[in-house]
Short mmCIF file of C-alpha atoms in Angstrom, two decimals:
data_model
loop_
_atom_site.label_atom_id
_atom_site.label_comp_id
_atom_site.label_asym_id
_atom_site.label_seq_id
_atom_site.Cartn_x
_atom_site.Cartn_y
_atom_site.Cartn_z
CA MET A 1402 178.36 111.81 56.64
CA LYS A 1403 176.56 108.41 56.91
CA ASP A 1404 179.01 107.21 54.22
CA ARG A 1405 182.14 108.35 56.27
CA LYS A 1406 180.80 106.87 59.35
CA LEU A 1407 180.15 103.75 57.74
CA SER A 1408 183.98 103.41 56.00
CA LYS A 1409 185.15 104.35 59.65
CA LYS A 1410 183.37 101.43 61.18
CA ILE A 1411 184.46 98.93 58.55
CA ARG A 1412 187.88 99.94 58.76
CA GLU A 1413 187.71 99.27 62.68
CA ILE A 1414 186.56 95.54 61.97
CA PRO A 1415 189.57 93.29 62.49
CA ILE A 1416 190.61 91.15 59.39
CA PRO A 1417 192.82 88.24 60.00
CA ASP A 1418 195.83 88.04 57.72
CA TYR A 1419 195.92 85.71 54.72
CA GLU A 1420 197.44 82.44 55.54
CA GLU A 1421 198.39 80.70 52.22
CA ASP A 1422 199.33 77.50 54.09
CA ALA A 1423 195.59 77.16 55.46
CA PHE A 1424 194.22 77.81 52.00
CA LEU A 1425 196.42 74.96 50.43
CA ARG A 1426 195.57 72.55 53.53
CA THR A 1427 192.00 73.16 52.78
CA LEU A 1428 192.21 72.63 48.93
CA SER A 1429 194.19 69.21 50.01
CA ALA A 1430 191.43 68.04 52.40
CA ALA A 1431 188.91 68.52 49.71
CA LYS A 1432 190.78 66.55 47.14
CA GLU A 1433 191.02 63.69 49.90
CA ALA A 1434 187.40 63.67 50.57
CA ASP A 1435 185.47 61.09 49.00
CA LEU A 1436 182.50 63.13 47.81
CA HIS A 1437 180.40 62.02 44.64
CA PRO A 1438 177.48 64.25 44.40
CA GLU A 1439 176.23 62.43 41.37
CA ARG A 1440 175.55 59.46 43.54
CA LYS A 1441 173.41 61.53 45.88
CA ARG A 1442 170.78 62.16 43.12
CA VAL A 1443 167.28 60.63 43.62
CA THR A 1444 166.92 57.61 41.49
CA LYS A 1445 163.73 57.24 39.33
CA ALA A 1446 162.53 54.36 41.68
CA GLU A 1447 163.11 56.75 44.84
CA PHE A 1448 161.36 59.52 42.83
CA PHE A 1449 158.42 57.42 42.13
CA ALA A 1450 158.02 56.30 45.50
CA GLY A 1451 158.67 59.88 47.09
CA GLN A 1452 155.69 61.34 44.92
CA VAL A 1453 153.36 59.25 47.03
CA HIS A 1454 153.89 61.67 49.77
CA PHE A 1455 153.21 64.77 47.91
CA ILE A 1456 149.68 63.54 46.78
CA SER A 1457 147.22 65.07 49.18
CA LYS A 1458 146.25 63.14 52.34
CA ARG A 1459 142.44 64.14 51.55
CA VAL A 1460 142.72 62.29 48.20
CA TRP A 1461 143.88 59.32 49.89
CA ALA A 1462 141.12 59.53 52.44
CA LEU A 1463 138.51 60.01 49.96
CA LYS A 1464 139.72 57.04 47.77
CA LEU A 1465 139.58 54.79 50.67
CA LEU A 1466 136.17 55.94 51.89
CA LEU A 1467 134.87 55.61 48.37
CA THR A 1468 136.33 52.10 48.35
CA GLY A 1469 134.96 51.13 51.71
CA LEU A 1470 131.49 52.50 50.66
CA LEU A 1471 131.65 50.21 47.71
CA LEU A 1472 132.62 46.97 49.10
CA LEU A 1473 130.30 47.35 51.87
CA GLY A 1474 127.38 48.19 49.46
CA ILE A 1475 128.17 45.03 47.39
CA LEU A 1476 128.27 43.15 50.78
CA GLU A 1477 124.81 44.50 51.61
CA THR A 1478 123.23 43.29 48.42
CA GLU A 1479 124.02 39.63 49.58
CA LEU A 1480 125.87 39.14 46.43
CA ARG A 1481 122.51 38.54 44.38
CA PHE A 1482 122.90 38.57 40.77
CA ASP A 1483 119.91 40.68 40.32
CA SER A 1484 120.60 42.97 43.07
CA SER A 1485 121.84 46.95 42.81
CA ALA A 1486 125.53 45.82 42.94
CA TRP A 1487 125.96 46.71 39.03
CA PRO A 1488 124.64 50.05 39.33
CA LEU A 1489 126.45 50.70 42.40
CA ILE A 1490 129.70 49.86 40.78
CA SER A 1491 128.86 52.03 37.67
CA VAL A 1492 128.21 55.16 39.84
CA THR A 1493 131.21 54.78 42.09
CA ALA A 1494 133.47 54.65 39.03
CA PRO A 1495 133.48 58.31 37.75
CA ILE A 1496 133.41 59.42 41.58
CA LEU A 1497 136.76 57.63 41.78
CA CYS A 1498 138.12 59.24 38.96
CA LEU A 1499 136.95 62.72 40.04
CA VAL A 1500 138.92 62.28 43.33
CA ASN A 1501 142.00 61.65 40.84
CA VAL A 1502 141.29 64.75 38.93
CA ASN A 1503 141.29 66.88 42.04
CA GLU A 1504 144.85 66.05 42.46
CA LEU A 1505 145.71 66.39 38.90
CA CYS A 1506 144.17 69.78 38.75
CA HIS A 1507 145.97 70.93 41.86
CA ILE A 1508 149.54 70.40 40.07
CA CYS A 1509 148.63 71.58 36.74
CA ARG A 1510 147.40 74.95 38.06
CA PRO A 1511 149.67 77.98 36.80
CA GLY A 1512 151.08 78.73 40.31
CA MET A 1513 152.02 75.10 41.33
CA ARG A 1514 153.23 74.22 37.66
CA GLU A 1515 156.12 76.94 37.81
CA ILE A 1516 157.37 75.49 41.09
CA LEU A 1517 157.49 72.01 39.90
CA GLN A 1518 159.01 72.58 36.74
CA THR A 1519 162.31 73.67 38.71
CA ALA A 1520 162.57 70.20 40.12
CA ARG A 1521 164.90 67.78 38.36
CA TYR A 1522 162.17 65.75 37.13
CA SER A 1523 160.01 67.45 34.72
CA LEU A 1524 156.33 68.26 35.41
CA ARG A 1525 155.26 65.69 32.63
CA GLU A 1526 157.21 62.95 34.74
CA GLN A 1527 155.42 63.97 37.99
CA LEU A 1528 152.03 63.80 36.41
CA LEU A 1529 152.71 60.29 34.71
CA VAL A 1530 153.60 59.09 38.09
CA ARG A 1531 150.23 60.15 39.54
CA LEU A 1532 148.44 58.72 36.61
CA LEU A 1533 150.20 55.48 36.87
CA LEU A 1534 149.63 55.39 40.75
CA PHE A 1535 145.70 56.25 40.59
CA GLY A 1536 145.30 53.86 37.52
CA GLY A 1537 146.71 50.92 39.38
CA LEU A 1538 144.82 51.79 42.53
CA ASP A 1539 141.51 52.09 40.81
CA GLY A 1540 142.29 49.02 38.88
CA ALA A 1541 142.55 46.99 42.18
CA VAL A 1542 139.32 48.58 43.64
CA CYS A 1543 137.87 47.45 40.26
CA LEU A 1544 138.95 43.78 40.65
CA ALA A 1545 138.01 43.68 44.31
CA GLY A 1546 134.39 45.01 43.57
CA ALA A 1547 134.13 42.88 40.61
CA PHE A 1548 135.08 39.80 42.72
CA LEU A 1549 132.68 40.34 45.46
CA ALA A 1550 129.87 41.41 43.03
CA SER A 1551 130.10 38.11 40.84
CA GLY A 1552 130.14 35.70 43.62
CA VAL A 1553 133.41 34.11 42.31
CA THR A 1554 131.66 33.61 39.06
CA ALA A 1555 133.94 33.90 35.99
CA GLY A 1556 131.27 35.13 33.63
CA LEU A 1557 129.86 37.55 35.97
CA PHE A 1558 133.30 38.80 37.04
CA TRP A 1559 134.24 40.21 33.63
CA GLN A 1560 130.70 41.57 33.38
CA ALA A 1561 131.21 43.57 36.57
CA ILE A 1562 134.49 44.72 35.41
CA LEU A 1563 132.86 46.09 32.25
CA TYR A 1564 130.32 47.81 34.37
CA PHE A 1565 133.15 49.70 36.24
CA ALA A 1566 135.48 50.18 33.20
CA ALA A 1567 132.88 51.68 30.68
CA PRO A 1568 131.93 54.70 33.08
CA PHE A 1569 135.41 54.93 34.79
CA SER A 1570 136.91 55.23 31.01
CA VAL A 1571 134.44 57.67 29.73
CA MET A 1572 134.84 59.70 32.81
CA CYS A 1573 138.65 59.85 32.18
CA ALA A 1574 138.32 60.85 28.67
CA GLY A 1575 136.01 63.90 29.56
CA CYS A 1576 138.53 64.88 32.39
CA MET A 1577 141.58 64.47 30.27
CA ALA A 1578 140.04 66.42 27.56
CA VAL A 1579 139.30 69.28 29.94
CA LEU A 1580 142.76 69.20 31.51
CA GLY A 1581 144.41 69.48 28.00
CA ARG A 1582 142.38 72.55 27.29
CA CYS A 1583 141.65 74.20 30.38
CA ARG A 1584 144.39 75.77 32.69
CA ASP A 1585 142.54 77.82 35.24
CA GLU A 1586 140.68 76.84 38.35
CA ASN A 1587 137.44 76.12 36.61
CA ALA A 1588 138.88 72.82 35.19
CA LEU A 1589 137.84 70.85 38.45
CA TRP A 1590 134.25 72.40 37.77
CA TYR A 1591 133.95 71.17 34.50
CA CYS A 1592 135.23 67.72 35.36
CA THR A 1593 132.69 67.72 38.34
CA ALA A 1594 129.81 68.76 36.14
CA TRP A 1595 130.78 66.01 33.64
CA GLY A 1596 131.06 63.38 36.30
CA GLY A 1597 127.57 64.49 37.52
CA PHE A 1598 126.06 64.29 34.02
CA LEU A 1599 127.50 60.76 33.64
CA VAL A 1600 125.96 59.70 37.21
CA VAL A 1601 122.61 61.06 36.30
CA VAL A 1602 122.61 59.17 32.97
CA ILE A 1603 123.57 55.96 34.68
CA ASN A 1604 120.57 56.46 37.43
CA MET A 1605 118.13 57.40 34.43
CA LEU A 1606 118.92 54.37 32.43
CA ARG A 1607 118.60 52.23 35.35
CA SER A 1608 115.08 53.76 36.44
CA THR A 1609 113.64 53.35 32.80
CA SER A 1610 112.61 50.09 31.44
CA ILE A 1611 115.98 49.77 29.27
CA PRO A 1612 117.67 46.41 30.50
CA VAL A 1613 121.14 48.18 30.53
CA TYR A 1614 122.49 45.61 33.09
CA GLU A 1615 121.21 42.50 31.19
CA THR A 1616 123.57 39.89 29.72
CA ASP A 1617 122.48 40.87 25.93
CA ARG A 1618 123.91 44.21 26.61
CA VAL A 1619 127.34 43.31 27.74
CA PHE A 1620 128.74 43.96 24.16
CA ALA A 1621 127.47 47.78 24.44
CA TRP A 1622 129.33 48.18 27.56
CA GLY A 1623 132.57 46.62 26.17
CA ILE A 1624 132.43 49.03 23.03
CA THR A 1625 131.83 51.87 25.31
CA ALA A 1626 134.73 50.98 27.44
CA ALA A 1627 137.10 50.63 24.48
CA LEU A 1628 135.92 53.67 23.09
CA GLY A 1629 136.63 55.49 26.26
CA MET A 1630 139.83 53.88 27.04
CA ALA A 1631 141.05 55.11 23.45
CA VAL A 1632 140.00 58.69 23.74
CA THR A 1633 141.57 58.66 27.29
CA ILE A 1634 145.09 57.39 25.97
CA ARG A 1635 145.08 59.81 23.10
CA GLU A 1636 144.00 62.82 25.68
CA ILE A 1637 146.78 61.69 28.24
CA ASN A 1638 149.33 61.68 25.34
CA ARG A 1639 148.34 65.08 24.29
CA LEU A 1640 148.35 66.39 27.88
CA LEU A 1641 151.78 64.75 28.79
CA LYS A 1642 153.40 66.44 25.39
CA TYR A 1643 152.32 70.06 26.48
CA MET A 1644 153.26 69.08 29.95
CA GLY A 1645 156.75 68.20 29.02
CA GLY A 1646 158.52 71.11 31.20
CA ASN A 1647 162.03 72.06 30.51
CA TYR A 1648 163.26 69.66 28.24
CA HIS A 1649 160.14 69.19 26.06
CA GLU A 1650 159.12 72.98 25.78
CA ILE A 1651 161.30 73.58 23.06
CA ASN A 1652 159.78 71.10 20.87
CA TYR A 1653 156.19 71.43 21.92
CA GLY A 1654 155.97 74.53 23.89
CA THR A 1655 155.06 74.95 27.51
CA ALA A 1656 151.56 74.04 29.15
CA ASP A 1657 150.50 77.45 28.60
CA LYS A 1658 150.13 76.88 24.90
CA THR A 1659 146.64 76.22 23.63
CA ILE A 1660 146.02 72.96 22.27
#
């Protein structure tokens, strides 16, 4: 009964006659239209700039707050060589890195990963953009902090950079290793635990009689920074390979694959 009533209603709907001339005019107008969809695609430069807007505002706020506290803390020490500026730089570095990891964990989680893989640019490229942005910004913070803490003294400037780079690179190495092996929501907690461990170790070394911030210990800081950066680069390459997205998953597998 319902099907008959529906058929009757459909037959009562007026259908205009087919006009072949109107169809041909539409085709002619479409041919004359200067449409180039390939020119409307997002370029790599636009993609890079656009990714800034997708990073959480909380991440930018935390990075700005930490940077301000670091610079204010250095200024409060009155730029004295024997002040607490060195430990302040060393402690701030892992925390800055942890703020970055919060954003990386957000885009690497399973629910978000499937959404991002439908975009034109792969998840690997989106992850790389964030790594470049965070690396550049944290490098600028390192230079600014070292410039203030060293009192514009060349030797102390490079020394201050090492005090930032060593804990920062070790923190990055641990977090990249976690992200490359842990895909669930616990990844951020593991990275937080690693950062807390580094902060505690730095404070313990400072409170002991070991002169970790003496000039003759700079070589050890440099070795630590070099090893940390080497491990970080290795882990980032591994993570990017398994975050390859649609193009790379045939060769390397998806991000769910166990590394």
